[in-house]
XYZ file of C-alpha atoms in Angstrom:
766
model
C -163.645 42.053 -59.684
C -165.635 43.447 -56.771
C -164.656 45.698 -53.885
C -166.614 46.085 -50.618
C -166.436 49.897 -50.520
C -166.242 52.542 -53.257
C -163.184 54.208 -51.685
C -160.961 51.291 -52.796
C -161.488 52.198 -56.450
C -161.755 55.966 -57.058
C -164.062 57.261 -59.750
C -161.034 58.061 -61.951
C -159.730 54.479 -61.566
C -156.445 52.924 -60.441
C -153.209 52.347 -62.383
C -150.789 49.695 -61.083
C -147.555 48.204 -62.365
C -146.909 44.496 -61.781
C -144.312 41.905 -62.750
C -145.506 38.578 -64.167
C -143.770 35.661 -65.884
C -146.034 34.034 -68.528
C -145.928 30.220 -68.662
C -142.879 28.961 -70.544
C -140.955 32.238 -70.284
C -137.934 32.652 -68.005
C -137.919 36.423 -67.644
C -140.833 38.259 -66.010
C -142.543 41.091 -67.841
C -143.489 44.431 -66.375
C -147.149 45.142 -67.058
C -149.424 48.120 -66.486
C -152.843 47.267 -65.052
C -155.704 49.764 -65.091
C -158.739 49.195 -62.838
C -161.830 51.281 -63.554
C -165.075 51.413 -61.626
C -167.792 49.816 -63.778
C -170.821 50.089 -61.493
C -171.987 50.313 -57.909
C -174.063 47.275 -56.933
C -176.819 47.975 -54.442
C -177.105 45.265 -51.808
C -180.017 47.259 -50.400
C -181.984 46.301 -53.536
C -181.593 42.667 -52.518
C -182.986 43.411 -49.052
C -185.924 45.278 -50.558
C -186.638 42.418 -52.984
C -186.709 39.854 -50.164
C -188.975 42.193 -48.192
C -191.563 42.237 -50.963
C -190.603 44.773 -53.653
C -190.818 42.758 -56.882
C -189.704 45.718 -59.018
C -186.199 45.358 -57.507
C -185.736 41.820 -58.919
C -183.172 42.659 -61.622
C -180.944 44.640 -59.243
C -181.411 42.030 -56.508
C -180.134 39.191 -58.685
C -177.165 41.318 -59.769
C -176.261 41.788 -56.114
C -176.797 38.089 -55.501
C -174.380 37.221 -58.285
C -171.746 39.528 -56.818
C -172.064 38.053 -53.327
C -171.868 34.525 -54.759
C -168.525 35.390 -56.360
C -167.300 36.938 -53.127
C -168.078 33.777 -51.155
C -166.381 31.557 -53.715
C -163.307 33.764 -54.233
C -160.967 32.480 -51.507
C -161.327 28.776 -52.334
C -161.386 29.346 -56.096
C -157.968 31.048 -55.867
C -156.391 28.263 -53.785
C -153.682 26.265 -55.592
C -155.157 22.929 -54.517
C -158.675 23.608 -55.828
C -160.488 23.287 -59.143
C -163.317 25.851 -59.480
C -166.108 24.844 -61.889
C -169.139 27.148 -62.242
C -170.687 27.236 -58.730
C -168.563 24.339 -57.496
C -165.092 23.918 -56.011
C -163.356 20.520 -56.123
C -160.231 19.097 -54.479
C -157.799 16.244 -54.963
C -157.671 14.456 -51.634
C -158.497 11.294 -49.681
C -161.745 10.773 -51.605
C -160.044 10.824 -55.015
C -160.397 7.539 -56.918
C -159.631 6.376 -60.438
C -162.517 6.143 -62.911
C -160.465 4.351 -65.554
C -159.694 5.694 -69.007
C -157.229 8.248 -67.638
C -159.765 9.974 -65.381
C -160.246 10.282 -61.635
C -163.007 11.696 -59.446
C -162.500 14.770 -57.258
C -164.912 15.555 -54.450
C -165.947 19.034 -53.387
C -169.055 21.132 -52.950
C -171.542 23.331 -54.818
C -172.639 26.650 -53.370
C -175.179 29.325 -54.211
C -176.866 32.180 -52.382
C -180.635 32.090 -52.590
C -183.331 34.590 -51.606
C -185.856 32.879 -49.331
C -188.912 33.740 -47.289
C -186.706 33.937 -44.188
C -183.980 36.058 -45.819
C -180.766 35.091 -47.564
C -179.639 31.439 -47.469
C -176.395 29.788 -48.548
C -177.181 26.511 -50.322
C -174.264 24.066 -50.005
C -174.182 20.480 -51.216
C -171.586 17.786 -51.707
C -170.542 17.305 -55.358
C -168.150 15.257 -57.496
C -166.539 15.846 -60.862
C -164.264 13.912 -63.218
C -160.736 15.205 -63.793
C -158.013 14.010 -66.152
C -155.177 12.283 -64.315
C -151.917 14.204 -64.412
C -149.628 11.757 -66.205
C -147.478 11.346 -69.348
C -149.576 11.728 -72.490
C -148.490 8.293 -73.745
C -150.007 6.741 -70.608
C -153.300 8.530 -71.267
C -153.214 7.219 -74.848
C -152.698 3.677 -73.502
C -155.668 4.173 -71.144
C -157.818 5.140 -74.123
C -156.784 2.612 -76.812
C -154.430 0.166 -75.063
C -150.748 -0.344 -75.739
C -150.180 -0.105 -79.485
C -147.215 -1.821 -81.142
C -146.418 -0.249 -84.494
C -148.352 2.452 -86.323
C -151.631 3.638 -84.813
C -154.697 1.828 -86.294
C -157.370 4.013 -87.928
C -160.020 3.206 -85.295
C -157.642 4.170 -82.487
C -156.683 7.355 -84.331
C -160.332 8.371 -84.684
C -160.994 7.822 -80.985
C -157.897 9.750 -79.923
C -158.727 12.652 -82.246
C -162.114 12.843 -80.511
C -161.003 12.245 -76.904
C -157.799 14.322 -76.898
C -159.187 17.424 -78.601
C -158.922 20.328 -76.158
C -156.754 18.441 -73.638
C -153.964 20.687 -72.363
C -150.436 19.296 -72.197
C -147.195 20.589 -70.669
C -143.983 20.035 -72.635
C -140.983 18.626 -70.787
C -138.409 20.539 -72.859
C -139.959 24.041 -72.608
C -142.589 23.876 -69.841
C -145.154 25.560 -72.113
C -148.838 24.557 -71.796
C -150.818 24.069 -75.001
C -154.194 22.555 -75.971
C -154.306 19.621 -78.390
C -156.138 20.242 -81.648
C -155.665 16.925 -83.462
C -153.143 14.173 -84.237
C -150.644 14.426 -87.068
C -150.539 11.773 -89.783
C -146.911 10.836 -89.215
C -144.467 10.361 -86.347
C -141.928 13.047 -85.297
C -139.413 11.311 -87.585
C -141.772 11.617 -90.566
C -143.299 15.072 -90.036
C -141.143 17.857 -91.519
C -141.183 21.622 -91.853
C -139.049 24.191 -93.652
C -136.232 25.806 -91.642
C -133.524 28.001 -93.137
C -134.375 26.875 -96.653
C -134.439 23.105 -96.071
C -136.862 20.459 -94.791
C -136.200 19.356 -91.210
C -138.001 16.615 -89.298
C -139.525 17.383 -85.911
C -137.184 14.846 -84.299
C -134.037 16.370 -85.869
C -135.102 19.899 -84.904
C -135.635 18.970 -81.241
C -132.254 17.255 -81.048
C -130.468 20.196 -82.641
C -132.330 22.928 -80.740
C -132.868 21.334 -77.299
C -130.580 18.286 -77.225
C -133.627 15.998 -76.936
C -133.337 12.558 -78.564
C -136.679 10.908 -79.287
C -137.176 7.142 -79.104
C -140.787 6.504 -80.150
C -140.882 6.121 -83.944
C -144.524 4.950 -84.208
C -146.814 7.327 -82.358
C -147.943 10.495 -84.176
C -147.370 14.014 -82.958
C -150.106 16.157 -81.471
C -150.946 19.404 -83.255
C -151.459 22.119 -80.642
C -152.627 25.724 -80.532
C -153.884 26.692 -83.976
C -152.739 23.337 -85.364
C -149.438 24.439 -86.917
C -147.171 23.414 -84.015
C -146.394 19.688 -83.681
C -145.271 18.129 -80.404
C -144.068 14.518 -79.930
C -146.274 12.635 -77.470
C -143.297 11.410 -75.458
C -142.410 15.014 -74.537
C -145.936 15.847 -73.328
C -147.560 15.460 -69.951
C -151.255 15.991 -69.211
C -151.594 19.386 -67.519
C -153.049 19.378 -64.001
C -156.602 20.275 -62.947
C -158.472 19.628 -66.200
C -162.130 18.765 -65.822
C -163.393 15.945 -68.034
C -166.894 16.606 -69.382
C -167.333 13.646 -71.737
C -167.493 10.366 -69.779
C -168.025 6.856 -71.111
C -170.643 4.482 -69.707
C -168.286 2.845 -67.191
C -166.951 6.162 -65.886
C -170.472 7.581 -65.527
C -171.610 4.531 -63.564
C -168.579 4.720 -61.289
C -168.892 8.433 -60.503
C -172.589 7.972 -59.666
C -171.672 5.235 -57.167
C -169.003 7.407 -55.566
C -171.253 10.479 -55.344
C -174.239 8.531 -53.979
C -173.841 9.070 -50.226
C -176.357 8.004 -47.628
C -178.137 10.947 -45.965
C -176.070 10.883 -42.764
C -172.772 10.719 -44.673
C -173.833 13.473 -47.060
C -174.869 15.770 -44.237
C -171.488 15.194 -42.552
C -169.720 15.997 -45.853
C -171.709 19.231 -46.202
C -170.873 20.199 -42.625
C -167.182 19.502 -43.359
C -167.325 21.682 -46.490
C -168.968 24.598 -44.672
C -166.899 24.594 -41.502
C -163.566 23.032 -42.523
C -162.925 23.095 -46.265
C -164.406 26.486 -47.157
C -164.628 27.669 -43.548
C -167.391 30.110 -44.498
C -167.993 31.369 -40.913
C -164.321 32.487 -40.719
C -163.889 33.715 -44.299
C -162.102 37.127 -44.148
C -163.277 38.014 -47.675
C -166.899 37.475 -46.671
C -166.423 39.539 -43.517
C -164.927 42.383 -45.546
C -168.183 42.519 -47.537
C -170.296 42.425 -44.397
C -171.390 38.791 -44.762
C -171.850 36.545 -41.750
C -172.380 32.808 -42.369
C -173.898 30.469 -39.784
C -172.161 27.151 -39.174
C -175.429 25.221 -38.817
C -177.989 23.835 -41.230
C -181.428 25.428 -41.182
C -184.508 23.616 -39.896
C -187.646 23.972 -42.019
C -191.251 22.963 -41.534
C -192.552 20.195 -43.792
C -195.704 18.192 -44.415
C -196.051 14.579 -45.566
C -198.869 14.244 -48.084
C -201.041 11.095 -48.044
C -200.294 8.487 -50.701
C -203.025 7.778 -53.277
C -205.129 4.674 -53.704
C -204.548 2.937 -57.045
C -206.985 1.029 -59.232
C -205.890 -2.103 -61.146
C -207.940 -4.575 -63.150
C -207.486 -6.854 -60.162
C -207.580 -5.841 -57.373
C -209.863 -2.917 -58.124
C -208.544 -0.985 -55.122
C -204.861 -1.167 -54.249
C -203.052 0.650 -51.445
C -199.323 1.118 -52.192
C -198.832 2.208 -48.551
C -196.465 5.016 -47.662
C -193.189 3.525 -48.863
C -193.481 4.728 -52.436
C -193.026 1.244 -53.975
C -195.047 -1.933 -54.520
C -194.992 -5.001 -56.789
C -197.170 -6.734 -59.370
C -197.667 -9.972 -57.483
C -201.261 -11.158 -58.123
C -202.043 -7.912 -59.973
C -203.628 -7.462 -63.417
C -203.284 -4.265 -65.436
C -206.290 -1.948 -65.455
C -206.575 -2.230 -69.257
C -204.523 -5.053 -70.670
C -203.552 -4.711 -74.314
C -203.487 -7.388 -77.002
C -200.362 -8.781 -78.658
C -201.803 -10.920 -81.490
C -198.687 -10.884 -83.669
C -195.077 -10.395 -82.654
C -191.532 -11.580 -83.285
C -188.042 -11.516 -81.772
C -184.740 -10.218 -83.159
C -181.731 -11.591 -81.287
C -178.371 -9.827 -81.648
C -176.895 -11.941 -78.835
C -175.017 -15.176 -79.515
C -177.501 -17.662 -81.028
C -175.629 -20.628 -79.573
C -176.411 -19.504 -76.025
C -179.703 -17.648 -76.555
C -181.717 -20.050 -78.736
C -182.935 -22.299 -75.928
C -184.201 -19.366 -73.819
C -186.039 -17.841 -76.767
C -187.475 -20.893 -78.538
C -188.094 -23.626 -75.919
C -190.510 -23.769 -72.996
C -188.061 -25.526 -70.680
C -184.293 -25.631 -70.628
C -181.559 -27.300 -68.633
C -182.247 -25.121 -65.582
C -186.057 -24.945 -65.666
C -188.444 -22.526 -67.424
C -186.859 -20.437 -70.173
C -187.000 -16.679 -70.493
C -189.674 -16.804 -73.197
C -191.873 -19.113 -71.128
C -191.627 -16.857 -68.067
C -192.088 -13.667 -70.082
C -195.212 -14.908 -71.893
C -196.585 -16.185 -68.586
C -196.011 -12.768 -66.982
C -197.702 -10.975 -69.895
C -200.770 -13.188 -69.582
C -200.919 -12.909 -65.784
C -200.814 -9.106 -66.059
C -203.585 -9.075 -68.654
C -201.696 -8.788 -71.970
C -203.216 -11.342 -74.361
C -200.693 -13.310 -76.469
C -200.983 -16.212 -78.941
C -200.373 -19.746 -77.691
C -197.360 -20.184 -79.943
C -194.040 -18.557 -79.139
C -193.015 -15.763 -81.534
C -190.609 -16.503 -84.414
C -186.969 -15.535 -83.785
C -184.603 -13.844 -86.250
C -180.846 -14.260 -85.768
C -179.281 -11.701 -88.149
C -176.189 -12.555 -90.138
C -173.074 -10.618 -89.253
C -173.360 -8.543 -92.421
C -177.100 -7.857 -92.109
C -178.250 -4.325 -91.313
C -180.334 -3.622 -88.229
C -183.149 -2.339 -90.420
C -183.236 -5.561 -92.479
C -183.275 -7.661 -89.282
C -186.247 -5.786 -87.787
C -188.046 -5.783 -91.156
C -187.513 -9.561 -91.441
C -188.963 -10.046 -87.942
C -191.983 -7.969 -88.945
C -192.538 -10.173 -92.010
C -192.123 -13.397 -90.011
C -194.695 -12.238 -87.455
C -197.183 -11.625 -90.295
C -196.484 -15.083 -91.736
C -196.679 -16.889 -88.380
C -199.826 -15.281 -86.973
C -201.657 -14.029 -90.063
C -201.817 -10.450 -88.751
C -199.555 -7.389 -88.950
C -196.864 -7.317 -86.274
C -197.798 -5.314 -83.174
C -194.325 -5.333 -81.622
C -190.816 -6.706 -82.061
C -188.836 -7.824 -79.022
C -185.131 -7.056 -79.548
C -182.480 -8.941 -77.563
C -179.280 -6.913 -77.220
C -175.930 -8.437 -76.188
C -175.099 -5.475 -73.936
C -176.110 -1.920 -73.085
C -174.087 -0.364 -75.921
C -175.654 2.811 -77.299
C -174.768 2.369 -80.998
C -176.854 -0.773 -81.624
C -179.751 0.582 -79.556
C -179.733 3.774 -81.655
C -179.908 1.772 -84.910
C -182.780 -0.348 -83.597
C -184.829 2.714 -82.645
C -184.094 4.491 -85.923
C -185.311 1.425 -87.824
C -188.447 0.924 -85.714
C -189.539 4.433 -84.698
C -188.793 6.194 -87.988
C -188.458 3.776 -90.912
C -190.961 1.026 -90.042
C -193.346 2.702 -87.588
C -193.373 -0.438 -85.437
C -192.918 -0.439 -81.637
C -189.876 -2.340 -80.379
C -189.008 -3.417 -76.865
C -185.298 -3.866 -76.202
C -183.974 -6.179 -73.493
C -180.382 -7.001 -72.507
C -179.583 -10.712 -72.599
C -177.571 -10.720 -69.365
C -180.232 -8.846 -67.382
C -182.992 -11.085 -68.762
C -181.061 -14.270 -68.004
C -180.925 -15.267 -71.689
C -178.073 -17.686 -72.258
C -176.834 -17.225 -68.697
C -178.064 -17.939 -65.140
C -181.287 -16.042 -64.404
C -181.429 -13.762 -61.362
C -184.532 -11.795 -60.502
C -186.172 -12.766 -63.786
C -189.805 -12.471 -62.574
C -189.314 -8.824 -61.571
C -187.455 -8.127 -64.830
C -190.282 -9.693 -66.859
C -192.860 -7.662 -64.906
C -191.004 -4.407 -65.650
C -190.806 -5.250 -69.371
C -194.494 -6.216 -69.383
C -195.427 -2.753 -68.069
C -193.528 -1.091 -70.940
C -195.039 -3.422 -73.531
C -198.578 -2.781 -72.284
C -198.051 0.999 -72.432
C -196.567 0.856 -75.945
C -199.518 -1.184 -77.168
C -202.054 1.321 -75.834
C -202.956 -0.377 -72.557
C -203.223 1.234 -69.126
C -201.330 -0.285 -66.197
C -203.091 1.542 -63.363
C -204.928 4.746 -62.506
C -205.594 6.802 -59.409
C -208.445 5.421 -57.327
C -209.836 8.310 -55.276
C -209.747 11.396 -57.504
C -212.692 13.355 -56.097
C -210.468 15.610 -53.992
C -207.950 16.235 -56.794
C -208.007 19.228 -59.167
C -208.705 18.409 -62.836
C -209.015 14.644 -62.372
C -211.886 14.999 -59.937
C -213.805 17.571 -61.978
C -215.195 14.994 -64.444
C -214.614 17.392 -67.336
C -212.183 16.932 -70.240
C -208.656 18.148 -69.485
C -205.148 17.768 -70.848
C -201.900 17.530 -68.893
C -198.874 18.489 -70.974
C -195.152 18.039 -70.431
C -192.302 19.692 -72.361
C -188.518 19.375 -72.375
C -185.536 20.286 -74.558
C -182.354 18.231 -74.701
C -179.149 19.868 -75.902
C -175.892 18.528 -77.387
C -173.096 17.963 -74.929
C -170.655 20.866 -74.436
C -168.229 21.161 -77.325
C -170.156 18.791 -79.606
C -172.294 21.248 -81.551
C -175.365 20.095 -83.428
C -179.078 20.719 -82.901
C -181.277 20.545 -79.808
C -184.329 18.300 -79.610
C -187.667 19.486 -78.206
C -190.470 17.183 -77.100
C -194.020 17.835 -75.913
C -196.372 15.165 -74.570
C -200.099 15.455 -73.883
C -202.533 13.203 -72.002
C -205.185 11.563 -74.167
C -207.567 10.052 -71.616
C -209.524 10.797 -68.435
C -207.016 8.897 -66.262
C -203.927 10.921 -67.314
C -202.037 7.714 -68.086
C -201.723 7.716 -71.906
C -199.553 10.435 -73.462
C -199.016 11.111 -77.161
C -195.735 12.827 -78.075
C -194.473 15.307 -80.650
C -190.718 15.615 -81.221
C -188.877 18.236 -83.295
C -185.350 19.407 -84.018
C -184.335 23.027 -83.407
C -181.267 25.259 -83.232
C -178.578 23.928 -80.911
C -178.595 25.453 -77.420
C -182.036 27.061 -77.801
C -184.062 26.396 -74.640
C -187.361 27.871 -75.841
C -189.477 25.253 -77.646
C -189.479 26.868 -81.073
C -192.447 24.941 -82.511
C -194.504 24.805 -79.318
C -197.646 26.281 -80.879
C -197.706 23.736 -83.705
C -196.854 20.825 -81.383
C -199.569 21.692 -78.859
C -202.121 22.262 -81.616
C -201.286 18.832 -83.046
C -201.805 17.261 -79.616
C -205.110 19.105 -79.175
C -206.249 17.725 -82.534
C -205.134 14.251 -81.444
C -207.157 14.678 -78.246
C -210.155 15.866 -80.283
C -210.029 12.667 -82.324
C -209.390 10.350 -79.362
C -212.315 11.772 -77.359
C -214.728 11.950 -80.315
C -214.954 15.687 -80.647
C -214.152 17.038 -77.177
C -211.658 19.757 -76.357
C -209.881 20.089 -73.010
C -211.642 22.505 -70.680
C -208.423 23.079 -68.728
C -204.707 22.713 -69.444
C -201.922 21.883 -66.996
C -198.448 22.417 -68.471
C -195.315 21.010 -66.774
C -192.154 22.503 -68.293
C -188.923 20.654 -67.535
C -185.309 21.795 -67.672
C -185.536 25.584 -67.288
C -183.124 27.554 -65.099
C -184.332 30.477 -62.986
C -182.638 32.985 -65.268
C -184.883 31.763 -68.132
C -188.211 31.862 -66.263
C -189.292 35.198 -67.667
C -188.400 34.390 -71.285
C -190.088 30.979 -71.099
C -193.200 32.535 -69.598
C -193.488 35.260 -72.242
C -192.844 33.007 -75.255
C -194.210 29.592 -74.306
C -197.297 30.729 -72.410
C -198.124 32.911 -75.436
C -197.615 29.887 -77.715
C -200.125 27.905 -75.649
C -202.668 30.706 -76.004
C -202.126 30.884 -79.771
C -202.488 27.104 -80.162
C -205.816 27.214 -78.314
C -207.013 30.211 -80.323
C -206.482 28.288 -83.578
C -208.629 25.436 -82.222
C -211.667 27.681 -81.769
C -214.814 27.519 -83.887
C -215.913 30.372 -86.123
C -217.249 33.103 -83.857
C -216.536 31.115 -80.672
C -213.229 31.633 -78.895
C -211.541 28.580 -77.386
C -209.647 29.762 -74.310
C -209.297 27.111 -71.572
C -207.638 28.172 -68.287
C -203.946 27.294 -68.159
C -201.715 26.390 -65.225
C -198.026 26.743 -66.182
C -195.502 24.967 -63.933
C -191.724 24.763 -64.239
C -190.076 21.585 -62.926
C -186.437 21.736 -61.811
C -184.257 18.742 -60.983
C -180.819 20.323 -61.369
C -180.514 22.029 -58.029
C -178.641 21.278 -54.814
C -181.298 21.544 -52.129
C -181.456 18.419 -49.940
C -183.661 17.508 -46.993
C -182.511 15.402 -44.046
C -184.796 14.057 -41.299
C -183.922 15.360 -37.842
C -181.792 12.861 -35.933
C -184.418 12.745 -33.183
C -187.288 12.020 -35.596
C -187.425 8.334 -36.518
C -191.029 8.374 -37.767
C -190.471 10.656 -40.780
C -187.694 8.723 -42.502
C -187.698 5.701 -44.806
C -185.514 2.603 -44.563
C -182.645 4.339 -46.386
C -182.654 7.243 -43.931
C -184.220 9.684 -46.401
C -187.310 11.814 -45.901
C -190.568 10.023 -46.685
C -192.248 10.091 -50.112
C -194.773 12.931 -50.135
C -192.624 15.313 -48.083
C -193.370 18.850 -49.240
C -191.759 22.152 -48.207
C -193.334 25.428 -49.296
C -192.152 27.819 -46.585
C -188.922 29.198 -45.078
C -186.547 28.267 -47.947
C -189.134 28.728 -50.724
C -188.999 31.788 -52.998
C -189.978 34.999 -51.168
C -192.701 35.868 -53.735
C -193.335 33.095 -56.241
C -195.759 30.196 -55.892
C -193.205 27.415 -55.479
C -192.560 24.278 -53.466
C -190.145 21.371 -53.060
C -191.653 17.884 -53.304
C -189.850 14.660 -52.450
C -192.190 12.226 -54.204
C -190.036 9.076 -54.208
C -188.425 6.665 -51.778
C -184.650 6.552 -51.503
C -182.922 3.798 -53.478
C -179.305 4.899 -53.645
C -177.747 7.813 -51.792
C -179.670 10.900 -50.704
C -183.034 11.673 -52.299
C -183.294 14.872 -54.347
C -186.647 16.682 -54.208
C -188.079 18.257 -57.340
C -188.647 22.008 -57.280
C -191.930 23.233 -58.785
C -192.524 26.906 -59.652
C -196.080 27.830 -60.662
C -195.846 30.811 -63.019
C -199.543 30.872 -63.948
C -202.503 29.286 -62.150
C -205.637 30.257 -64.060
C -207.246 26.976 -62.927
C -206.922 28.218 -59.323
C -205.570 24.913 -58.018
C -203.943 26.668 -55.056
C -200.975 25.318 -53.092
C -202.715 22.304 -51.537
C -204.385 21.175 -54.765
C -201.275 21.662 -56.884
C -199.045 19.756 -54.464
C -201.433 16.838 -53.968
C -202.168 16.457 -57.693
C -198.471 16.556 -58.592
C -197.577 14.002 -55.914
C -200.350 11.574 -56.857
C -199.437 11.782 -60.550
C -195.982 10.481 -59.583
C -197.578 7.075 -58.890
C -198.726 6.695 -62.516
C -195.379 6.307 -64.301
C -195.852 3.329 -66.601
C -192.338 1.856 -66.398
C -192.156 0.868 -62.740
C -194.134 0.153 -59.589
C -192.700 3.121 -57.724
C -193.599 6.749 -57.248
C -190.980 8.675 -59.229
C -189.001 11.812 -58.405
C -190.695 14.125 -60.958
C -194.261 14.084 -62.244
C -194.750 11.741 -65.255
C -195.648 14.408 -67.876
C -192.252 16.049 -67.362
C -190.485 12.676 -67.287
C -192.253 11.450 -70.439
C -191.227 14.648 -72.250
C -187.669 14.040 -71.084
C -187.741 10.467 -72.449
C -189.314 11.576 -75.732
C -186.650 14.272 -76.200
C -183.860 11.764 -75.631
C -185.536 9.340 -78.031
C -185.543 12.194 -80.524
C -181.793 12.587 -80.029
C -181.397 8.963 -81.142
C -183.071 9.984 -84.387
C -180.109 12.211 -85.305
C -177.486 10.893 -87.666
C -174.728 12.247 -89.859
C -174.624 12.702 -93.581
C -176.512 10.101 -95.582
C -180.029 9.937 -94.276
C -183.366 8.830 -95.588
C -186.506 10.171 -97.177
C -187.970 10.922 -93.738
C -185.048 13.026 -92.586
C -184.863 16.786 -92.264
C -181.481 18.508 -92.188
C -179.753 21.056 -90.001
C -176.261 22.434 -90.124
C -174.196 22.392 -86.989
C -170.966 21.266 -85.374
C -169.222 18.857 -87.705
C -171.491 19.280 -90.746
C -175.006 18.337 -91.778
C -177.067 16.446 -89.198
C -180.253 14.648 -90.184
C -183.311 14.228 -87.991
C -185.282 11.099 -88.795
C -188.834 12.097 -87.954
C -191.063 9.809 -85.910
C -193.228 7.626 -88.135
C -196.867 8.851 -88.306
C -198.045 5.354 -87.265
C -196.602 6.010 -83.809
C -198.150 9.457 -83.273
C -200.629 8.050 -80.726
C -198.319 5.453 -79.150
C -196.046 5.801 -76.135
C -193.129 4.569 -78.258
C -190.609 6.485 -76.136
C -191.028 4.508 -72.897
């Protein structure tokens, strides 16, 4: 706890006596509470830090943390609120069901931030999923449906996973306990010893509490340390429990609810500041000497010019200022070749066969005809014949299906398969994981997955040309082609220097909270003069570790790959984009990862000749709550969705008081309010400067190979993110293969199926 003045807590401390009734107990207890002064936090250190004294940083952030807690205190203690980290959420008019026993609560996120203009309170609208307060049996029905008779094994496994940690309130005692697991039997079957004889849970409850149970099929829930069994029919889901693990449908629904147009979001933020939290009138804040303005802050911004792009045809292409374009009458800059390929179809053969094997169907051109036509129009060379199609038997493994497709491609075209197109029946993660494990690890063969419904396979086709164009871009990248490059690079750092360079991206993905298991680190590095082709290295490391443990080895491997791809050249400058690091980890990442880059370069030097290229080290942050809104009077600096224009950059006022940092909104708004990326330049040995760094980063955002849009973060960081998540698909439980390495964590041994060496140069992860 914090107090505004030292006189409230004497140096010798305070001793108080209070009465409190613990949950489930009728009589209150009398407790002695001792409060001792732990430290005096200097707010003056925060003022000095903002004014320019960097040596006060540690004390400044301690003061900042204290003031953050002070501002959150009043709403966090309110009965109607749910405090989560920096956020506070409420059940109210905006609450809607997400299905599966969950509902969405709206609220806000807050944080105090030191800025060039002083101290700023960052507030943003937020949403979180909460378990519905209802009888436990109703939650069970939401999860597995209404079950007649004993619980099936599959339903039991899902409930053991989904109910673990859920708190329930008992109707007969009012005690709140957390579920550990399900029992094997019902309350009428589960027994324990009492007074020298075995008594069932049902008989005990009737004798002790006069409760007669009626459900003879559902198991009990083991709570606490697992020794206490409670019948489900006597349990109710406790209120205000945040749900962290969401299924695909719930995730999609909460994104839709949280995606507010800029005007609506700004109104919600204003409501949170002035009505919900009422920061300007907060008595706790006033007691600590804080005064909060009721208005948003206006900042100066610039809109950077969009780049010119170069395609195979046309050679010069202007995407305009909207941040998006299309592939109509466009050929890739370097089209790849697809001399041998095949299809694996996991969708229903009865409906899919015509779209995959014939040129025309009942409703016109088939999917395969349109897809092959799109590949050829974009510059990807394919054989005249359609690829052979494999329809796996129900009992066939995914690996055997992909391997059979590989063999059929060899037989049909007389050349090794370059790619297998995989038709999935839906977006389910389990089948996709098996496909990628088979292709990326076991076979070393690129696969391109498509969803039958989205592709119009076996169902009416909607927007198929655009879908085929998007898939063609991925296929070309996986086969080593180049979709486009920047046209005018003379004014850009690195690209315009006409000397060899490498742009790197790095990210670490962690297991979800409560799951355990390892983390996956990925590093990508550009392999050409256009910064469009990126090789990747993916490794497994200790769960929760943010530092890339094997960074030196991964970067050295990429430098060797570059050396081979460029016939003996080494990069004369390095630009490193590091994704996913919080501000509290900046210093550790700088000390360890920047040093790893230096060591990797040192090991690439010749005998007696040091190799030490200049390095620019940039941290990319997406998980923040800073939003920009065009002024209501300014119609020229907004896009059609009402968001700020692509290329909007802010590097003053709300930027860090000392560090080289900036916010860049590099994309056009599609859904809701655009989120700018925050870039912090920790090292700039290449001397790009603010203008060069911002322009280069923005123009790189037009080179993402999966779409004809400028994206929200620069491609090296995004590619590393994709590679890390592909690496997570390579994890599996006990069993494994010859290519797997093991780690212990969470529920036992986890195996990492390493990426096949044949794909070391390929962009398999896109």
